[in-house]
Amino acid sequence: MKRLAVALLATTALATPAFADELMDEAVDYFKPLPSTVPAVADNPITEEKIELGKMLFFDPRLSASGVFSCYSCHNLTTGGDDNLETSIGHGWQAGPRNSPTVLNAVFNVAQFWDGRADDLKAQAKGPIQAGVEMANTPANVEATLNSMPAYVSMFEAAFGAPDSVSFDNMARAIEAFEATLLTPAPFDAYLNGDAGALNDDEKAGLQLFIDKGCIACHAGINIGGEGYFPFGLIEKPGADVLPEGDRGRFAVTDTVDDEYVFRAAPLRNVAVTAPYFHSGKVWDLKVAVQIMAESQLGEELSDPEADQIVAFLGSLTGTVPEITTPVLPAETATTPRPTAEVLPQ
Amino acid sequence: MKRLAVALLATTALATPAFADELMDEAVDYFKPLPSTVPAVADNPITEEKIELGKMLFFDPRLSASGVFSCYSCHNLTTGGDDNLETSIGHGWQAGPRNSPTVLNAVFNVAQFWDGRADDLKAQAKGPIQAGVEMANTPANVEATLNSMPAYVSMFEAAFGAPDSVSFDNMARAIEAFEATLLTPAPFDAYLNGDAGALNDDEKAGLQLFIDKGCIACHAGINIGGEGYFPFGLIEKPGADVLPEGDRGRFAVTDTVDDEYVFRAAPLRNVAVTAPYFHSGKVWDLKVAVQIMAESQLGEELSDPEADQIVAFLGSLTGTVPEITTPVLPAETATTPRPTAEVLPQ
């Protein structure tokens, strides 16, 4: 299989450090730049055929019972890979329980969802499709839908190398393959790759504060977060407006008291374009979100200029979205299950 | 201003007639192939700047009150330029009154909407954005939204050549400019352009029937329809399942008894990929739709092979969708009006 290059990375990355400085040395200890190739994922070799099929599935509203929602609806590639809503609106105009996280660079998170309940993107992809408040579909109905369109059947066979390859699991694998290509190299990657001029003075000051104040304790690595689980409100619990009492986070996954109000640390790539913030989606202003984090997690009262500088640094994590052409999907046939807007009792 | 070429047309069109035949001579009397350049529209010179801005607006869910719906939601470019639903689902999970028509090639329709109540695409674009059952927004809120994002303000100024260019009207002009580029050259265009081999024997037989049976009385010209208004049920009224009594069509526009159950003849480009059919969206099978039309409009009982051949001909109207890259939209700012899913009384 040939290597799949992330085309845009090449234009911002330098091969060798140019103007290295002390801060850069520190930064490369904590963070990792995006790779120049599509990353490998567990149990799912990524091929061009899977990516192409996965892109079609990602855009296909017929994966929802109503025919209204696709993966793209809440992970909108035009608006930072999320939907810019407090929580997503889904089937029957129901609001989802948590803010939709960006799909961009999500392949590098340790696990998926705010509580990490899905091990990887292929496990994640099956969730919203079946959730009653999101796409409200069933695996059997999805399989019937895909099997009803010969062009999809051929693409599944090409992607998975066998007849009868249409399955809910393979659908999820193809979507994972497409999503693994959604990497957004940013100025901060150029900096980590050795270009000291990629960040301006404010951004560098913000990076220094981000390290010195201790933000890096949770937000490090390739996604500047997304690598581990931490209690929200470690030092001081934020108000119920930001941290609603009813959502106890990872406790619902592990049933362990230690995991009450524990969430996966948010990955911070593209954070400047993916408001509103937190699992509750209650905060629209990035500076306010930074201040809440400093107080609740670190017991730090940031000065106004400090908060501004950290926000400036976070802006350097906004990357270049890969060029995506909208796919042309196969037309329904006589056997395609018809969409239904009906809301069934859960 | 430089001419905007329709890139894909070139690959299917021959410059000179190659294997002309009698049927072709007849066809060119009734139909017109798509042009190779973006058509001019009234009061709205089309420029690259307007097209680029219009594409962003077309994809932007923040044009809806809820932040859930964009033009693209119901005029989905992955599924034939419509939403493949009986009638669209909009704000508050409300169903729209009529089937969403395709945006592809819509620039050539005599007027927009099933009842022709909008003169052109820029008038049309303002409708769904304000409709309570669709995007449920107001011009003032749209303008506040666009003005809150500096990147949009600059693009409006570049497209309209003056400061303070952000307006609901200019938004509609830009959307019209983008939509005017959505032309889908099809095998039938190659045929009209002189390539007798572009249609197979079944398709040609269907074309001959389409002419001889009289379908061309309403479905002619560049869009094979979309040029005039005709009563649905001219010879024999279809059942209320297909033609619901409550929707009296163009009567609501002209308040003239002659216009009861009068609709704009459906433009038939891409009809094979834009089920379900009719303003009611009640018929999913194209062959059944053809049979209903033959009976209700022409008093003709088509034989099974005749209906199949007409369907084959209609398949030759499925064109190549232009390559669209998903735009990257500006991020909201502190002054961007927040989305609301609330359903207000109309």
XYZ file of C-alpha atoms in Angstrom:
692
model
C 0.000 0.000 0.000
C 1.391 3.373 -0.901
C 1.933 6.039 1.736
C -0.817 8.631 1.882
C 0.764 12.026 2.165
C -0.855 14.921 3.993
C -0.269 17.367 1.183
C -0.629 20.636 3.027
C 1.769 19.825 5.799
C 4.705 20.043 3.434
C 4.151 23.733 2.805
C 4.450 24.762 6.445
C 7.094 22.370 7.706
C 10.821 22.895 7.533
C 13.076 19.881 7.383
C 15.608 21.167 9.887
C 15.375 23.561 12.832
C 16.042 27.080 11.606
C 15.904 29.483 14.511
C 15.644 27.192 17.480
C 15.198 28.795 20.844
C 14.828 27.692 24.440
C 11.041 27.797 24.370
C 11.063 25.590 21.297
C 13.271 23.067 23.078
C 10.781 23.006 25.926
C 7.805 22.760 23.593
C 9.122 19.742 21.726
C 9.372 17.958 25.063
C 5.636 18.313 25.651
C 4.047 18.442 22.201
C 4.296 16.588 18.914
C 3.672 18.007 15.435
C 1.208 16.299 13.087
C 2.830 13.656 10.897
C 3.171 14.121 7.145
C 1.309 10.883 6.388
C -2.074 9.478 7.319
C -1.632 7.621 10.606
C -2.188 3.893 10.921
C -5.172 2.835 13.049
C -5.831 -0.407 14.890
C -7.357 -3.310 12.938
C -8.105 -1.225 9.881
C -5.438 -0.815 7.196
C -6.141 2.501 5.487
C -6.394 2.436 1.704
C -7.520 4.923 -0.928
C -10.603 2.770 -1.583
C -11.653 2.906 2.059
C -11.025 6.636 2.246
C -13.139 7.318 -0.829
C -15.968 5.089 0.414
C -15.691 6.575 3.893
C -15.999 10.074 2.515
C -19.228 9.138 0.758
C -20.622 7.557 3.910
C -19.564 10.552 6.002
C -21.625 12.842 3.749
C -24.591 10.496 3.282
C -27.783 11.651 5.073
C -29.370 8.289 4.322
C -27.401 6.831 7.217
C -29.998 8.526 9.428
C -33.545 7.252 9.826
C -34.969 10.595 8.738
C -32.636 11.178 5.814
C -31.879 14.578 7.357
C -28.567 14.008 9.157
C -25.191 12.720 8.075
C -21.925 12.555 10.039
C -21.174 15.859 8.309
C -24.216 17.520 9.925
C -22.655 17.654 13.402
C -19.034 17.321 12.273
C -19.288 20.004 9.635
C -16.056 20.383 7.701
C -16.879 24.003 6.842
C -17.040 25.075 10.510
C -14.071 23.419 12.211
C -15.321 19.834 12.112
C -18.096 20.429 14.627
C -21.491 22.145 14.546
C -20.954 25.269 16.652
C -24.014 24.490 18.756
C -24.265 24.112 22.512
C -25.291 20.526 21.924
C -26.302 19.035 18.585
C -29.890 19.022 17.377
C -30.891 15.609 16.067
C -33.818 13.364 15.199
C -37.138 14.864 16.273
C -35.409 18.179 17.096
C -34.009 16.586 20.236
C -30.900 18.155 21.761
C -27.975 15.831 22.402
C -26.522 15.523 25.883
C -23.037 16.919 25.137
C -21.275 19.327 22.801
C -20.209 17.775 19.487
C -16.393 17.512 19.385
C -14.434 18.242 16.232
C -13.640 15.349 13.915
C -10.475 17.117 12.753
C -7.361 15.302 14.028
C -9.649 13.170 16.228
C -7.730 10.094 15.099
C -4.996 11.054 17.582
C -7.246 11.089 20.660
C -6.670 8.253 23.112
C -10.359 7.348 22.816
C -13.505 8.993 21.443
C -16.408 10.922 23.009
C -16.055 13.252 25.999
C -16.014 10.251 28.300
C -13.801 8.064 26.112
C -16.437 5.357 25.846
C -15.414 4.436 22.293
C -11.905 3.068 21.822
C -11.461 4.534 18.377
C -13.143 6.285 15.471
C -14.658 3.113 14.050
C -16.346 2.418 17.372
C -17.377 6.060 17.661
C -18.955 6.129 14.197
C -21.529 3.545 15.217
C -22.767 5.596 18.171
C -24.516 8.662 16.727
C -26.035 6.620 13.898
C -27.926 4.568 16.483
C -28.572 7.261 19.093
C -32.274 8.096 19.289
C -31.555 11.812 19.703
C -29.093 11.893 16.805
C -29.527 9.777 13.658
C -31.953 7.267 15.208
C -31.100 4.450 12.824
C -30.390 0.727 13.274
C -27.514 -1.360 11.902
C -29.991 -3.526 9.978
C -31.618 -0.522 8.337
C -28.225 0.977 7.458
C -27.136 -2.302 5.888
C -30.404 -2.559 3.938
C -29.909 1.024 2.738
C -26.339 0.415 1.569
C -27.160 -2.956 -0.001
C -29.977 -1.366 -1.994
C -27.522 0.736 -4.009
C -25.257 -1.298 -6.321
C -22.619 1.429 -6.479
C -22.146 1.178 -2.716
C -22.001 -2.613 -2.838
C -19.184 -2.431 -5.426
C -17.287 0.130 -3.400
C -17.507 -1.972 -0.242
C -16.228 -4.954 -2.205
C -13.352 -2.912 -3.611
C -12.506 -1.512 -0.177
C -12.764 -4.764 1.766
C -11.714 -7.201 -0.925
C -14.549 -9.693 -0.675
C -18.150 -10.156 -1.791
C -20.844 -9.432 0.786
C -18.675 -6.772 2.356
C -21.527 -4.422 3.177
C -21.849 -4.398 6.954
C -22.335 -1.893 9.730
C -18.813 -2.692 10.959
C -17.225 -2.130 7.564
C -19.184 1.094 7.190
C -17.582 2.242 10.439
C -14.112 1.155 9.253
C -14.492 3.152 6.026
C -15.645 6.233 7.928
C -12.652 5.857 10.255
C -10.327 5.689 7.236
C -11.732 8.929 5.829
C -11.625 10.654 9.204
C -7.983 9.638 9.663
C -7.154 11.883 6.684
C -8.657 14.963 8.355
C -5.428 16.442 9.686
C -4.976 20.192 9.899
C -1.343 21.307 10.081
C -1.131 24.628 11.909
C 1.448 27.342 12.614
C 2.247 25.554 15.877
C 3.304 22.480 13.881
C 5.676 24.637 11.874
C 7.091 25.912 15.154
C 7.523 22.417 16.562
C 9.155 21.477 13.267
C 11.769 24.135 13.828
C 10.476 27.387 12.378
C 10.834 29.858 15.245
C 9.152 32.537 13.126
C 5.935 30.551 12.839
C 4.661 32.013 16.123
C 4.600 35.729 16.904
C 5.669 37.182 20.241
C 2.204 37.042 21.809
C 1.745 33.440 20.739
C 5.141 32.520 22.156
C 4.370 34.297 25.419
C 1.091 32.368 25.523
C 2.896 29.112 24.904
C 5.331 29.897 27.725
C 2.403 30.594 30.081
C 0.613 27.451 28.871
C 3.668 25.465 29.963
C 4.523 27.394 33.125
C 1.018 27.646 34.541
C 0.585 23.898 34.152
C -1.983 23.638 31.344
C 0.340 21.049 29.845
C -0.457 18.664 32.674
C -3.625 17.743 30.758
C -3.156 19.375 27.353
C -0.002 17.936 25.803
C 1.008 15.561 23.051
C 0.034 15.661 19.410
C -3.490 16.979 19.992
C -2.605 19.296 22.866
C -5.030 17.250 24.943
C -7.208 14.241 24.156
C -4.678 11.914 25.784
C -6.030 11.306 29.254
C -8.893 11.685 31.737
C -9.109 14.319 34.440
C -11.740 15.541 36.885
C -13.398 18.770 35.767
C -13.109 21.015 38.799
C -9.948 19.476 40.290
C -9.232 22.509 42.473
C -12.534 24.334 42.358
C -15.746 23.052 40.833
C -17.196 25.436 38.249
C -20.861 26.411 38.553
C -23.662 24.109 37.483
C -24.191 26.308 34.423
C -20.848 25.062 33.064
C -20.719 21.660 34.788
C -24.316 20.419 35.029
C -24.728 18.053 37.985
C -26.645 15.449 36.024
C -23.721 14.612 33.745
C -21.145 12.751 35.822
C -18.844 12.114 32.866
C -16.702 8.996 32.823
C -18.516 7.628 35.869
C -21.163 6.387 33.422
C -18.484 4.371 31.598
C -16.487 2.911 34.482
C -19.048 3.016 37.314
C -16.185 4.083 39.593
C -16.632 6.894 42.101
C -13.167 8.224 41.246
C -14.474 8.915 37.751
C -17.256 11.252 38.817
C -17.094 14.419 36.697
C -14.041 13.036 34.956
C -13.760 13.822 31.238
C -11.181 13.331 28.551
C -9.094 16.514 28.409
C -10.277 18.397 25.355
C -7.896 18.221 22.394
C -7.131 21.861 21.603
C -6.313 21.845 17.885
C -8.689 24.290 16.123
C -10.159 25.321 19.466
C -10.415 28.939 18.283
C -12.921 27.927 15.585
C -14.915 25.355 17.545
C -16.889 27.320 20.112
C -18.897 26.817 22.234
C -16.707 25.103 24.836
C -16.746 22.274 27.384
C -18.866 19.134 27.253
C -21.819 21.311 28.196
C -21.191 23.779 25.371
C -22.109 26.587 27.722
C -19.189 28.965 27.144
C -18.791 30.789 23.820
C -15.788 32.966 24.622
C -12.410 31.255 24.433
C -10.850 33.676 26.905
C -13.574 32.942 29.431
C -13.042 29.218 28.863
C -9.311 29.633 29.490
C -10.012 31.544 32.698
C -12.460 28.915 33.915
C -9.906 26.190 33.259
C -7.143 28.089 35.075
C -9.320 28.547 38.138
C -11.012 25.168 38.271
C -8.045 22.981 37.307
C -5.023 24.956 38.477
C -6.346 27.356 41.109
C -4.776 30.159 39.101
C -6.261 33.593 38.621
C -4.890 34.681 35.222
C -4.305 38.361 34.583
C -6.099 39.810 31.614
C -2.941 39.997 29.468
C -2.014 36.444 30.468
C -5.394 35.131 29.339
C -5.061 37.077 26.081
C -1.644 35.590 25.427
C -2.836 32.051 26.049
C -5.738 32.700 23.659
C -3.200 33.964 21.103
C -1.206 30.749 21.477
C -4.380 28.675 21.068
C -5.042 30.543 17.826
C -1.786 29.111 16.468
C -3.446 25.681 16.695
C -5.964 26.592 13.962
C -4.835 24.535 11.000
C -5.407 24.160 7.301
C -8.376 21.903 6.564
C -7.601 19.468 3.740
C -9.355 20.162 0.458
C -12.490 18.012 0.362
C -14.607 17.707 -2.758
C -18.228 16.873 -2.050
C -18.869 13.306 -3.211
C -21.673 12.377 -5.596
C -23.677 9.649 -3.890
C -25.531 6.766 -5.545
C -29.260 7.289 -6.055
C -31.806 5.303 -4.068
C -33.433 2.310 -5.693
C -36.787 0.612 -5.302
C -35.472 -1.366 -2.333
C -33.931 1.537 -0.413
C -35.702 1.916 2.950
C -37.652 5.176 2.929
C -36.783 7.977 5.339
C -39.001 8.471 8.339
C -39.182 11.526 10.561
C -41.212 9.645 13.147
C -39.859 9.772 16.675
C -40.094 6.374 18.304
C -40.173 5.955 22.082
C -36.703 4.970 23.378
C -14.964 40.173 -16.676
C -13.586 36.926 -17.912
C -15.891 34.211 -19.174
C -16.535 31.468 -16.669
C -16.236 28.135 -18.399
C -18.240 25.086 -17.399
C -15.246 22.821 -17.294
C -16.891 19.453 -17.554
C -19.059 20.240 -20.524
C -16.044 20.199 -22.771
C -15.435 16.524 -22.195
C -18.828 15.381 -23.439
C -19.583 17.873 -26.185
C -18.442 17.599 -29.785
C -17.864 20.770 -31.721
C -19.610 19.560 -34.871
C -22.421 17.082 -35.491
C -20.919 13.647 -36.002
C -23.627 11.096 -36.671
C -26.743 13.219 -37.058
C -30.049 11.407 -37.484
C -33.691 12.362 -37.950
C -34.536 12.011 -34.279
C -31.676 14.356 -33.463
C -33.043 16.926 -35.907
C -36.398 16.708 -34.176
C -34.836 16.893 -30.694
C -32.886 20.066 -31.414
C -36.172 21.721 -32.360
C -37.593 21.113 -28.879
C -34.594 21.048 -26.541
C -31.459 23.050 -25.954
C -28.150 21.770 -24.599
C -26.530 23.426 -21.592
C -24.173 26.259 -22.525
C -20.431 25.972 -21.996
C -20.304 29.143 -19.887
C -22.073 30.293 -16.753
C -25.283 32.023 -17.854
C -25.924 35.705 -17.228
C -28.739 36.491 -14.781
C -30.863 39.610 -14.409
C -29.474 42.510 -12.350
C -26.560 40.513 -10.995
C -23.317 40.383 -12.984
C -21.628 37.117 -12.063
C -18.021 37.328 -10.919
C -15.571 34.913 -9.335
C -15.765 36.918 -6.101
C -19.548 36.543 -5.939
C -19.363 32.846 -6.762
C -16.824 32.185 -4.017
C -18.812 34.175 -1.462
C -22.051 32.559 -2.617
C -20.577 29.107 -2.146
C -19.652 29.937 1.433
C -23.134 31.299 2.140
C -24.752 28.271 0.496
C -22.896 25.982 2.916
C -23.262 28.168 6.013
C -25.661 26.761 8.649
C -25.492 30.056 10.518
C -27.934 31.481 7.989
C -30.585 29.541 9.921
C -31.871 30.591 13.330
C -30.942 27.219 14.810
C -27.537 26.894 13.193
C -28.657 23.486 11.954
C -29.680 24.165 8.349
C -27.919 25.712 5.368
C -29.100 25.977 1.766
C -27.070 22.790 1.268
C -29.235 20.884 3.783
C -32.243 20.680 1.455
C -30.335 21.284 -1.783
C -27.680 18.709 -1.050
C -25.031 18.606 -3.761
C -24.192 14.986 -2.929
C -27.713 13.745 -3.685
C -28.804 15.480 -6.884
C -29.200 18.993 -5.489
C -32.244 18.130 -3.385
C -32.838 16.219 -0.154
C -34.576 13.038 -1.291
C -37.369 13.550 1.216
C -41.103 13.741 0.590
C -40.976 17.285 1.898
C -38.057 18.858 3.728
C -37.703 18.727 7.496
C -36.850 22.129 8.910
C -36.812 24.237 12.071
C -38.529 22.529 14.974
C -38.727 19.269 12.983
C -41.554 20.763 10.946
C -42.230 19.329 7.497
C -42.315 21.776 4.623
C -45.386 22.026 2.410
C -43.782 20.855 -0.855
C -40.978 18.673 -2.141
C -37.596 20.412 -2.333
C -36.642 20.911 -5.997
C -33.087 20.450 -7.215
C -30.820 23.475 -7.321
C -28.860 21.954 -10.210
C -29.472 23.887 -13.432
C -32.259 25.785 -11.646
C -30.900 29.021 -13.098
C -32.638 28.102 -16.363
C -36.135 27.803 -14.895
C -38.553 30.565 -15.888
C -39.148 31.254 -12.187
C -38.454 29.500 -8.886
C -40.530 27.337 -6.511
C -43.206 24.902 -7.673
C -45.624 27.786 -8.112
C -43.109 30.215 -9.657
C -43.600 32.749 -6.889
C -39.981 33.901 -7.039
C -38.787 35.471 -10.260
C -35.274 34.194 -9.981
C -32.727 32.488 -7.744
C -31.868 35.631 -5.796
C -35.540 36.069 -4.911
C -35.832 32.370 -4.132
C -32.824 32.357 -1.813
C -34.558 34.731 0.573
C -37.601 32.483 1.005
C -36.412 29.402 2.908
C -34.112 31.467 5.119
C -37.191 33.290 6.461
C -39.726 30.451 6.351
C -40.706 29.390 9.861
C -40.733 25.716 8.900
C -37.344 25.904 7.172
C -34.506 28.122 8.419
C -36.721 30.424 10.537
C -34.386 33.388 10.390
C -34.871 37.121 9.762
C -32.995 39.432 7.382
C -31.825 41.546 10.326
C -30.420 38.527 12.159
C -28.705 37.261 8.997
C -27.114 40.660 8.449
C -25.987 40.817 12.087
C -24.501 37.341 11.723
C -22.578 38.206 8.562
C -21.439 41.590 9.870
C -20.056 39.922 12.989
C -17.414 38.052 10.990
C -14.744 40.332 9.438
C -13.842 37.766 6.766
C -17.408 37.873 5.449
C -17.466 41.671 5.507
C -14.299 41.764 3.371
C -15.691 39.224 0.937
C -18.927 41.170 0.515
C -16.898 44.311 -0.130
C -14.758 42.509 -2.709
C -17.813 41.006 -4.398
C -19.953 44.138 -4.432
C -17.220 46.748 -4.739
C -18.250 49.057 -1.914
C -18.039 49.383 1.850
C -21.109 48.371 3.861
C -21.994 45.766 1.252
C -23.323 43.219 3.715
C -27.058 43.015 3.166
C -29.724 40.356 2.875
C -30.149 41.300 -0.790
C -26.450 40.987 -1.563
C -26.367 37.681 0.287
C -29.075 36.483 -2.094
C -27.180 37.814 -5.135
C -24.034 35.957 -4.113
C -25.974 32.731 -3.572
C -27.565 33.159 -7.003
C -24.112 33.607 -8.545
C -22.888 30.355 -7.008
C -26.041 28.488 -7.979
C -25.704 29.693 -11.579
C -22.504 27.628 -11.794
C -24.287 24.400 -10.853
C -24.748 23.053 -14.376
C -24.654 19.330 -15.019
C -23.919 18.421 -18.643
C -25.466 15.042 -19.425
C -25.373 12.449 -22.201
C -28.474 14.125 -23.662
C -26.469 17.338 -24.078
C -23.829 15.425 -26.012
C -26.635 14.084 -28.191
C -28.090 17.542 -28.790
C -24.580 18.723 -29.564
C -24.348 16.179 -32.365
C -23.068 12.932 -30.893
C -25.623 10.356 -32.009
C -23.796 7.687 -30.021
C -24.369 9.490 -26.737
C -27.792 7.820 -26.336
C -28.337 4.083 -26.615
C -31.249 2.538 -28.513
C -33.586 2.407 -25.503
C -32.862 6.007 -24.641
C -33.504 7.058 -28.237
C -36.752 5.097 -28.334
C -37.739 6.817 -25.120
C -36.882 10.217 -26.544
C -39.010 9.445 -29.594
C -41.936 8.475 -27.345
C -41.357 11.559 -25.176
C -41.828 13.666 -28.312
C -44.599 11.658 -29.975
C -46.774 11.151 -26.900
C -46.692 14.878 -26.216
C -44.565 15.117 -23.046
C -42.704 17.910 -24.845
C -45.806 20.116 -24.611
C -44.715 20.922 -21.070
C -41.206 19.470 -20.808
C -39.064 21.162 -23.440
C -36.287 23.702 -23.683
C -32.983 23.730 -21.893
C -34.283 22.183 -18.657
C -36.753 19.766 -20.283
C -39.449 21.590 -18.325
C -39.349 24.488 -15.902
C -40.457 26.897 -18.616
C -44.200 27.276 -18.082
C -47.231 26.621 -15.867
C -49.766 23.869 -16.404
C -52.669 22.389 -14.476
C -51.764 19.114 -12.753
C -54.536 16.740 -13.863
C -55.308 18.412 -17.197
C -57.109 15.343 -18.545
C -57.648 13.336 -15.391
C -57.012 14.491 -11.865
C -54.701 12.128 -9.950
C -55.814 10.934 -6.511
C -55.528 13.114 -3.434
C -52.562 11.003 -2.336
C -50.530 12.517 -5.195
C -52.366 15.836 -5.566
C -53.491 16.855 -2.070
C -56.599 19.064 -2.259
C -55.282 21.632 0.185
C -52.438 22.748 -2.080
C -53.958 24.653 -4.979
C -50.596 25.563 -6.521
C -50.226 28.797 -8.415
C -53.691 29.919 -7.293
C -52.008 31.115 -4.101
C -49.729 33.355 -6.186
C -52.161 34.812 -8.733
C -55.494 34.424 -6.911
C -56.979 33.437 -10.272
C -59.364 30.480 -10.561
C -57.653 29.406 -13.780
C -54.534 28.793 -11.740
C -56.072 26.243 -9.383
C -53.777 23.184 -9.205
C -51.457 24.833 -11.683
C -47.749 24.227 -11.139
C -44.573 24.992 -12.994
C -43.790 21.947 -15.148
C -40.988 20.106 -13.374
C -37.560 20.564 -14.981
C -36.393 17.023 -15.715
C -32.608 17.244 -15.640
C -31.309 14.748 -13.042
C -34.841 13.487 -12.443
C -33.547 9.912 -12.089
C -31.568 10.911 -8.979
C -34.071 13.286 -7.369
C -36.911 11.063 -6.137
C -39.459 11.364 -4.670
C -41.586 13.086 -7.297
C -44.213 15.793 -7.723
C -44.761 18.810 -5.493
C -46.237 16.419 -2.943
C -43.200 14.114 -3.029
C -45.548 11.158 -2.807
C -44.170 8.974 -5.608
C -40.749 7.330 -5.303
C -40.711 5.291 -8.511
C -39.834 7.217 -11.666
C -41.743 4.786 -13.863
C -44.875 5.246 -11.788
C -44.405 9.006 -11.985
C -44.130 8.785 -15.779
C -47.308 6.689 -15.942
C -49.206 9.119 -13.713
C -48.114 12.013 -15.916
C -49.138 10.203 -19.110
C -52.598 9.494 -17.732
C -53.286 12.766 -15.967
C -51.809 15.153 -18.500
C -52.122 13.316 -21.811
C -54.855 10.729 -21.255
C -52.367 8.112 -22.436
C -52.059 4.603 -21.022
C -48.398 3.758 -21.621
C -47.429 0.145 -22.213
C -44.879 -1.284 -19.842
C -42.034 -1.179 -22.420
C -43.010 2.366 -23.400
C -42.777 3.532 -19.807
C -39.413 1.761 -19.460
C -38.071 3.472 -22.553
C -39.158 6.908 -21.386
C -37.470 6.191 -18.051
C -34.330 5.191 -19.972
C -34.414 8.489 -21.842
C -34.873 10.398 -18.583
C -31.764 8.634 -17.272
C -29.784 10.325 -20.045
C -30.576 13.638 -18.327
C -28.455 12.704 -15.309
C -25.434 14.955 -15.620
C -22.000 15.460 -14.189
C -22.090 17.569 -11.029
C -19.300 20.166 -11.011
C -16.485 19.520 -8.585
C -17.220 21.489 -5.410
C -14.701 21.813 -2.618
C -16.250 22.416 0.770
C -15.491 25.979 1.825
C -13.862 26.851 5.134
C -16.135 29.381 6.815
C -15.109 32.214 9.131
C -15.441 31.522 12.847
C -18.071 33.272 14.932
C -17.022 36.214 17.048
C -18.266 37.706 20.293
C -20.972 39.618 18.422
C -22.332 36.735 16.343
C -25.978 36.089 17.268
C -26.218 32.730 19.032
C -28.194 29.872 17.481
C -31.605 29.120 18.919
C -33.618 25.979 18.434
C -36.703 27.626 19.913
C -39.821 27.409 17.765
C -41.668 30.702 17.771
C -45.382 30.930 16.997
C -45.874 32.048 13.377
